[in-house]
Amino acid sequence: MAAVARAATTSDAFNAIAEPQRREILALLRAGERPVTALAQELGMTQPGASKHLRVLREVGLVRVRGAGKQRLYGLDARGLRPIHEWIGGFEQFWNESFDRLDTYVQDLKQTRQGE
């Protein structure tokens, strides 16, 4: 099987969030801004490791950073999630139709059993 070249993780949001620890960082940042040291501690990783993940997330527009005294606070920039949201939204109709069919099937089963 031929290997497919994979784009760099910094090329777009899809590649950036393919890394589970980056998704964890985004989940933590939903609650508000945090310094890298707090993120590293909560994720059980080193500060340099967390900083590298934050750099990738910042480069693709998923995280913003601002200075607050001596600290740099990282926050979620949800605008960067728009391409992912739009892509996933394309599957919403599929799932809604699937659940509608399942609901119809269950209702038919109930009526069949009540008629017995």
Short mmCIF file of C-alpha atoms in Angstrom, two decimals:
data_model
loop_
_atom_site.label_atom_id
_atom_site.label_comp_id
_atom_site.label_asym_id
_atom_site.label_seq_id
_atom_site.Cartn_x
_atom_site.Cartn_y
_atom_site.Cartn_z
CA MET A 1 0.00 0.00 0.00
CA ALA A 2 1.42 3.41 -0.94
CA ALA A 3 1.91 5.92 1.82
CA VAL A 4 -0.09 9.12 1.52
CA ALA A 5 1.76 12.30 2.35
CA ARG A 6 0.24 14.02 5.33
CA ALA A 7 0.09 17.79 5.57
CA ALA A 8 1.98 19.46 8.38
CA THR A 9 -0.02 19.79 11.58
CA THR A 10 0.27 23.54 11.32
CA SER A 11 -1.38 23.71 7.89
CA ASP A 12 -5.00 23.73 9.02
CA ALA A 13 -7.33 23.19 11.95
CA PHE A 14 -8.19 19.63 10.88
CA ASN A 15 -4.60 18.48 11.13
CA ALA A 16 -4.01 20.44 14.32
CA ILE A 17 -6.88 18.82 16.20
CA ALA A 18 -5.94 15.35 15.01
CA GLU A 19 -3.60 15.28 18.03
CA PRO A 20 -5.58 14.22 21.15
CA GLN A 21 -3.66 16.47 23.54
CA ARG A 22 -4.47 19.49 21.42
CA ARG A 23 -8.16 18.60 21.60
CA GLU A 24 -7.78 18.37 25.38
CA ILE A 25 -6.21 21.83 25.44
CA LEU A 26 -9.12 23.24 23.45
CA ALA A 27 -11.58 21.58 25.83
CA LEU A 28 -9.83 23.14 28.83
CA LEU A 29 -9.80 26.56 27.18
CA ARG A 30 -13.58 26.46 26.74
CA ALA A 31 -13.76 27.36 30.43
CA GLY A 32 -11.62 30.47 29.92
CA GLU A 33 -8.09 31.72 29.54
CA ARG A 34 -5.22 29.90 31.20
CA PRO A 35 -1.45 30.23 31.41
CA VAL A 36 0.65 27.51 29.81
CA THR A 37 1.82 26.28 33.23
CA ALA A 38 -1.76 25.58 34.33
CA LEU A 39 -2.55 23.77 31.08
CA ALA A 40 0.62 21.68 31.33
CA GLN A 41 -0.16 20.73 34.92
CA GLU A 42 -3.77 19.77 34.17
CA LEU A 43 -2.68 17.66 31.20
CA GLY A 44 0.27 16.04 32.98
CA MET A 45 2.80 17.25 30.45
CA THR A 46 5.85 19.45 30.54
CA GLN A 47 5.56 23.19 30.02
CA PRO A 48 7.67 23.04 26.81
CA GLY A 49 5.40 20.27 25.48
CA ALA A 50 2.28 22.29 26.21
CA SER A 51 3.90 25.37 24.63
CA LYS A 52 4.56 23.45 21.40
CA HIS A 53 0.93 22.34 21.20
CA LEU A 54 -0.25 25.88 21.91
CA ARG A 55 2.01 27.24 19.16
CA VAL A 56 0.44 24.86 16.63
CA LEU A 57 -3.07 25.77 17.79
CA ARG A 58 -2.22 29.48 17.64
CA GLU A 59 -0.77 29.19 14.12
CA VAL A 60 -3.98 27.67 12.76
CA GLY A 61 -6.16 30.24 14.52
CA LEU A 62 -7.69 28.06 17.23
CA VAL A 63 -5.99 29.77 20.17
CA ARG A 64 -5.19 33.39 20.93
CA VAL A 65 -2.65 34.69 23.40
CA ARG A 66 -2.46 37.91 25.37
CA GLY A 67 -0.02 39.28 27.86
CA ALA A 68 -1.16 39.80 31.43
CA GLY A 69 1.75 41.12 33.45
CA LYS A 70 4.48 38.52 33.34
CA GLN A 71 2.11 35.81 32.16
CA ARG A 72 0.84 34.92 28.74
CA LEU A 73 -2.76 33.80 28.85
CA TYR A 74 -4.10 31.46 26.19
CA GLY A 75 -7.73 31.45 25.20
CA LEU A 76 -9.94 29.64 22.72
CA ASP A 77 -10.55 31.39 19.41
CA ALA A 78 -13.62 29.52 18.24
CA ARG A 79 -13.63 31.31 14.88
CA GLY A 80 -10.87 28.91 13.83
CA LEU A 81 -13.28 26.02 14.38
CA ARG A 82 -15.65 27.29 11.67
CA PRO A 83 -14.23 25.09 8.86
CA ILE A 84 -14.57 22.03 11.09
CA HIS A 85 -18.09 23.00 12.16
CA GLU A 86 -19.13 23.54 8.55
CA TRP A 87 -17.66 20.21 7.46
CA ILE A 88 -19.34 18.33 10.30
CA GLY A 89 -22.58 20.15 9.58
CA GLY A 90 -22.71 18.35 6.27
CA PHE A 91 -23.25 15.13 8.16
CA GLU A 92 -26.06 16.53 10.30
CA GLN A 93 -28.68 15.85 7.62
CA PHE A 94 -27.40 12.28 7.30
CA TRP A 95 -27.73 11.65 11.05
CA ASN A 96 -31.11 13.37 11.29
CA GLU A 97 -32.47 11.23 8.47
CA SER A 98 -31.01 8.09 10.06
CA PHE A 99 -32.60 8.89 13.41
CA ASP A 100 -35.92 9.70 11.70
CA ARG A 101 -35.86 6.27 10.00
CA LEU A 102 -35.01 4.61 13.31
CA ASP A 103 -37.87 6.44 15.02
CA THR A 104 -40.27 5.36 12.28
CA TYR A 105 -39.10 1.74 12.66
CA VAL A 106 -39.55 1.82 16.44
CA GLN A 107 -43.03 3.34 16.10
CA ASP A 108 -43.96 0.64 13.56
CA LEU A 109 -42.74 -2.06 15.97
CA LYS A 110 -44.82 -0.59 18.80
CA GLN A 111 -47.92 -0.52 16.64
CA THR A 112 -47.33 -4.09 15.46
CA ARG A 113 -46.95 -5.32 19.04
CA GLN A 114 -50.05 -3.45 20.19
CA GLY A 115 -52.01 -5.02 17.37
CA GLU A 116 -51.01 -8.55 18.37
#
